[in-house]
CSV table of C-alpha atoms in Angstrom, one decimal:
chain,number,residue,atom,x,y,z
A,48,MET,CA,0.0,0.0,0.0
A,49,GLY,CA,2.5,2.6,1.2
A,50,ASN,CA,1.2,5.6,-0.6
A,51,GLY,CA,-2.2,5.9,1.1
A,52,LYS,CA,-4.4,3.6,-1.1
A,53,ASN,CA,-7.1,1.3,0.2
A,54,ALA,CA,-6.9,2.2,3.9
A,55,VAL,CA,-9.3,4.1,6.2
A,56,ALA,CA,-8.7,5.9,9.5
A,57,ILE,CA,-11.7,5.8,11.7
A,58,ILE,CA,-11.7,8.3,14.6
A,59,THR,CA,-14.4,7.3,17.1
A,60,ALA,CA,-15.8,10.4,18.7
A,61,ARG,CA,-19.3,10.3,20.2
A,62,GLY,CA,-20.7,13.4,21.9
A,63,GLY,CA,-21.5,12.0,25.3
A,64,SER,CA,-19.0,12.0,28.1
A,65,LYS,CA,-19.8,11.7,31.7
A,66,ARG,CA,-16.6,12.4,33.6
A,67,ILE,CA,-15.2,15.2,31.4
A,68,PRO,CA,-18.2,16.9,29.6
A,69,GLY,CA,-17.5,17.6,25.9
A,70,LYS,CA,-14.2,15.6,26.2
A,71,ASN,CA,-13.7,14.9,22.6
A,72,LYS,CA,-13.9,18.6,21.5
A,73,LYS,CA,-12.4,20.2,24.6
A,74,GLU,CA,-9.3,22.3,24.0
A,75,PHE,CA,-6.0,20.6,24.7
A,76,LEU,CA,-3.1,23.2,24.6
A,77,GLY,CA,-5.0,25.5,22.4
A,78,LYS,CA,-7.1,23.4,20.0
A,79,PRO,CA,-9.8,20.7,20.2
A,80,ILE,CA,-8.1,17.5,21.3
A,81,ILE,CA,-9.6,15.5,18.4
A,82,CYS,CA,-7.6,17.6,16.0
A,83,TYR,CA,-4.4,15.9,17.1
A,84,SER,CA,-5.7,12.5,16.0
A,85,ILE,CA,-7.0,13.9,12.7
A,86,GLU,CA,-3.7,15.8,12.0
A,87,ALA,CA,-1.5,12.7,12.7
A,88,ALA,CA,-3.6,10.5,10.4
A,89,LEU,CA,-3.6,13.1,7.6
A,90,ALA,CA,0.2,13.7,8.0
A,91,SER,CA,1.0,10.0,7.8
A,92,GLY,CA,-0.2,9.8,4.2
A,93,LEU,CA,-1.3,6.2,4.9
A,94,PHE,CA,-5.0,6.7,4.4
A,95,GLU,CA,-7.3,7.1,1.4
A,96,GLU,CA,-9.9,8.4,3.9
A,97,VAL,CA,-9.6,9.9,7.4
A,98,MET,CA,-13.1,9.9,8.8
A,99,VAL,CA,-14.8,10.7,12.1
A,100,SER,CA,-17.7,8.6,13.4
A,101,THR,CA,-19.8,10.9,15.6
A,102,ASP,CA,-23.3,11.6,16.7
A,103,ASP,CA,-22.4,15.2,17.6
A,104,GLU,CA,-22.9,18.0,15.0
A,105,GLU,CA,-20.3,20.2,16.7
A,106,ILE,CA,-17.7,17.5,16.6
A,107,ALA,CA,-18.5,16.9,13.0
A,108,LYS,CA,-18.0,20.6,12.2
A,109,ILE,CA,-14.6,20.7,14.1
A,110,SER,CA,-13.5,17.5,12.3
A,111,ARG,CA,-14.3,18.8,8.9
A,112,GLN,CA,-12.5,22.0,9.6
A,113,ALA,CA,-9.4,20.0,10.6
A,114,GLY,CA,-9.5,18.1,7.3
A,115,ALA,CA,-11.4,14.9,8.2
A,116,SER,CA,-14.4,13.5,6.4
A,117,VAL,CA,-17.7,13.0,8.1
A,118,PRO,CA,-19.7,11.2,5.3
A,119,PHE,CA,-22.5,10.0,7.6
A,120,MET,CA,-23.5,10.4,11.3
A,121,ARG,CA,-23.3,7.6,13.8
A,122,SER,CA,-26.5,5.7,14.4
A,123,GLU,CA,-28.4,5.8,17.8
A,124,ALA,CA,-27.5,2.2,18.3
A,125,THR,CA,-23.8,2.9,18.4
A,126,ALA,CA,-24.0,6.2,20.2
A,127,ASN,CA,-25.1,4.9,23.6
A,128,ASP,CA,-23.1,3.9,26.6
A,129,TYR,CA,-23.3,0.2,25.8
A,130,ALA,CA,-22.0,0.2,22.2
A,131,THR,CA,-18.5,-1.2,21.9
A,132,THR,CA,-15.7,0.2,19.7
A,133,ASP,CA,-16.2,-2.9,17.5
A,134,ASP,CA,-19.9,-2.1,17.0
A,135,VAL,CA,-18.8,1.4,15.8
A,136,LEU,CA,-16.1,0.1,13.4
A,137,LEU,CA,-18.3,-2.6,11.9
A,138,GLU,CA,-21.1,-0.1,11.3
A,139,VAL,CA,-18.7,2.3,9.6
A,140,LEU,CA,-17.3,-0.5,7.4
A,141,GLU,CA,-20.7,-1.7,6.5
A,142,GLU,CA,-21.9,1.8,5.6
A,143,TYR,CA,-18.9,2.4,3.3
A,144,GLU,CA,-19.6,-1.0,1.6
A,145,LYS,CA,-23.2,0.2,0.9
A,146,ARG,CA,-21.6,3.1,-0.9
A,147,GLY,CA,-19.3,0.8,-2.9
A,148,ARG,CA,-16.1,1.4,-0.9
A,149,ILE,CA,-14.2,-1.5,0.6
A,150,PHE,CA,-10.9,-1.0,2.4
A,151,ALA,CA,-8.0,-3.5,2.9
A,152,TYR,CA,-6.7,-1.8,6.0
A,153,MET,CA,-8.2,0.2,8.9
A,154,ALA,CA,-6.8,2.2,11.8
A,155,CYS,CA,-9.1,3.0,14.7
A,156,ILE,CA,-7.8,6.1,16.4
A,157,TYR,CA,-9.3,7.5,19.6
A,158,PRO,CA,-10.2,11.2,19.6
A,159,THR,CA,-8.4,11.9,23.0
A,160,ALA,CA,-5.0,10.6,21.9
A,161,PRO,CA,-2.6,13.6,21.4
A,162,PHE,CA,0.4,11.3,21.7
A,163,VAL,CA,-0.4,9.6,18.4
A,164,THR,CA,2.0,10.8,15.8
A,165,GLU,CA,2.5,10.2,12.1
A,166,GLU,CA,5.7,8.3,12.9
A,167,LYS,CA,3.9,5.9,15.2
A,168,LEU,CA,1.1,5.3,12.7
A,169,LYS,CA,3.7,4.6,9.9
A,170,ALA,CA,5.7,2.2,12.1
A,171,ALA,CA,2.6,0.4,13.4
A,172,PHE,CA,1.2,0.0,9.9
A,173,GLN,CA,4.6,-1.3,8.6
A,174,LEU,CA,4.5,-3.9,11.5
A,175,LEU,CA,1.0,-5.0,10.5
A,176,VAL,CA,2.1,-5.6,6.9
A,177,GLU,CA,5.4,-7.2,7.7
A,178,GLU,CA,3.9,-9.6,10.2
A,179,GLY,CA,0.8,-10.4,8.0
A,180,ALA,CA,-1.1,-9.8,11.2
A,181,SER,CA,-4.8,-9.3,11.9
A,182,GLY,CA,-4.1,-6.4,14.2
A,183,VAL,CA,-1.5,-4.3,15.9
A,184,MET,CA,-2.0,-2.8,19.3
A,185,PRO,CA,0.2,-0.1,21.0
A,186,VAL,CA,1.1,-1.2,24.5
A,187,VAL,CA,3.1,0.2,27.4
A,188,ARG,CA,5.0,-1.9,30.0
A,189,PHE,CA,3.8,-1.7,33.6
A,190,SER,CA,6.4,0.3,35.5
A,191,PHE,CA,6.0,-1.9,38.6
A,192,PRO,CA,5.5,-5.7,38.3
A,193,PRO,CA,1.7,-6.4,38.7
A,194,GLN,CA,2.7,-9.9,40.0
A,195,ARG,CA,3.8,-8.2,43.2
A,196,GLY,CA,0.6,-6.2,43.6
A,197,MET,CA,-1.4,-6.1,46.8
A,198,ALA,CA,-5.1,-5.9,47.7
A,199,VAL,CA,-6.8,-4.7,50.9
A,200,ARG,CA,-8.4,-7.7,52.6
A,201,ASN,CA,-10.1,-7.3,56.0
A,202,GLY,CA,-8.5,-3.9,56.4
A,203,ARG,CA,-4.9,-5.2,55.8
A,204,LEU,CA,-2.6,-5.4,52.8
A,205,ALA,CA,-2.2,-8.8,51.2
A,206,TYR,CA,-0.2,-9.9,48.2
A,207,CYS,CA,-2.4,-11.1,45.4
A,208,GLN,CA,0.3,-13.6,44.3
A,209,PRO,CA,2.2,-14.4,47.5
A,210,GLU,CA,4.5,-16.7,45.5
A,211,ASN,CA,5.9,-13.7,43.7
A,212,ALA,CA,6.2,-11.3,46.7
A,213,MET,CA,9.9,-11.8,47.2
A,214,LYS,CA,11.0,-12.4,43.6
A,215,ARG,CA,13.2,-9.9,41.9
A,216,SER,CA,11.6,-7.7,39.2
A,217,GLN,CA,14.0,-8.9,36.6
A,218,ASP,CA,12.8,-12.5,37.3
A,219,LEU,CA,9.2,-11.7,36.6
A,220,GLU,CA,7.7,-11.8,33.1
A,221,PRO,CA,7.2,-8.2,31.8
A,222,MET,CA,3.6,-7.3,31.5
A,223,TYR,CA,2.0,-4.7,29.3
A,224,HIS,CA,-1.4,-2.9,28.9
A,225,ASP,CA,-3.2,-1.3,26.1
A,226,CYS,CA,-2.2,2.4,25.5
A,227,GLY,CA,-5.8,3.3,24.5
A,228,GLN,CA,-4.6,5.4,21.5
A,229,PHE,CA,-5.1,3.5,18.2
A,230,TYR,CA,-5.2,0.1,16.6
A,231,PHE,CA,-4.5,-1.2,13.1
A,232,TYR,CA,-6.4,-4.0,11.4
A,233,ASP,CA,-6.4,-6.1,8.3
A,234,VAL,CA,-10.1,-5.4,7.4
A,235,LYS,CA,-10.9,-8.8,5.8
A,236,LYS,CA,-9.6,-10.7,8.9
A,237,TYR,CA,-11.2,-8.2,11.3
A,238,ARG,CA,-14.6,-8.5,9.7
A,239,ALA,CA,-14.4,-12.3,9.5
A,240,CYS,CA,-14.3,-12.6,13.3
A,241,ARG,CA,-16.1,-9.3,13.9
A,242,GLY,CA,-13.2,-7.9,15.9
A,243,ASP,CA,-12.5,-10.9,18.1
A,244,LEU,CA,-9.1,-11.6,16.5
A,245,GLU,CA,-8.3,-15.3,16.4
A,246,ASP,CA,-4.6,-14.8,16.1
A,247,GLY,CA,-4.4,-11.8,18.5
A,248,TYR,CA,-2.6,-8.6,18.2
A,249,VAL,CA,1.0,-7.9,17.4
A,250,PRO,CA,2.4,-5.6,20.2
A,251,PHE,CA,3.7,-2.1,19.3
A,252,PRO,CA,5.6,-0.9,22.5
A,253,VAL,CA,5.3,2.8,23.4
A,254,PRO,CA,7.2,4.6,26.2
A,255,GLU,CA,5.4,5.3,29.4
A,256,THR,CA,6.2,9.0,28.9
A,257,GLU,CA,3.9,9.1,25.8
A,258,VAL,CA,0.9,7.3,27.4
A,259,GLN,CA,-1.8,8.9,29.6
A,260,ASP,CA,-5.4,7.7,30.2
A,261,ILE,CA,-7.6,10.8,30.3
A,262,ASP,CA,-10.6,10.0,32.5
A,263,HIS,CA,-10.5,13.0,34.9
A,264,MET,CA,-9.2,16.6,34.8
A,265,THR,CA,-6.1,15.6,36.7
A,266,ASP,CA,-5.3,13.1,33.9
A,267,TRP,CA,-5.9,15.9,31.4
A,268,LYS,CA,-3.4,18.2,33.1
A,269,LEU,CA,-0.8,15.4,33.3
A,270,ALA,CA,-1.3,14.7,29.5
A,271,GLU,CA,-0.6,18.3,28.7
A,272,ILE,CA,2.6,18.2,30.8
A,273,LYS,CA,3.8,15.0,29.1
A,274,TYR,CA,2.8,16.4,25.6
A,275,ARG,CA,4.8,19.6,26.2
A,276,MET,CA,7.8,17.6,27.3
A,277,MET,CA,7.5,15.3,24.3
A,278,GLY,CA,7.4,18.3,22.0
A,279,GLU,CA,10.4,19.9,23.6
A,280,GLY,CA,12.4,16.7,23.0
A,281,LEU,CA,13.0,16.2,26.7
A,282,TRP,CA,11.9,12.6,26.2
A,283,LYS,CA,13.0,10.5,23.3
A,284,ARG,CA,10.1,10.1,20.8
A,285,ARG,CA,9.5,6.9,18.9
């Protein structure tokens, strides 16, 4: 593919947000946070179409102004609190197919992911193709071994895995978690299993300094600090 043919970037941005109202269009360091995802996707040159799936007219307007396409609005069925990301992606792919457009590759990019860069997208896509994988997932390594985690039981701390309590960190298997930023898929394989990838995801490691869940305003402020430091080159970018 390489030159941007036969791939779609789908940015999933519904209007409702309980913990941070208007989260997907809220200003992050001077511009709506969704713009970072749109701009990274466009700059990568990977995609024939960079589209936003939303049920919110204001998000649609912001997205179009940033250069994305909003060819149709999200249905009520995929705009509620119970719809999964897979529900949204499958709806988008099916709607495009009705319009005679079928893509070979797809990236799902979250709208609150300012750490997504064109470089990361290019590298992750290259990994997908080279591995012949169904999907690629950006992951970050836990900074402290979860195997040595504790829980509160009867008012006291207790190791969840006592057998690992005294083991050295370097003797424990490294564990990772989803960055919650973007995913790449082979569309044919993805649709065949409706998102439940039979061969799993190939990992795309991302440094902890470029990952931040944004669920509360404290998270938002931390993300702004990390983003500034990334931009100033204080941390090595991938």
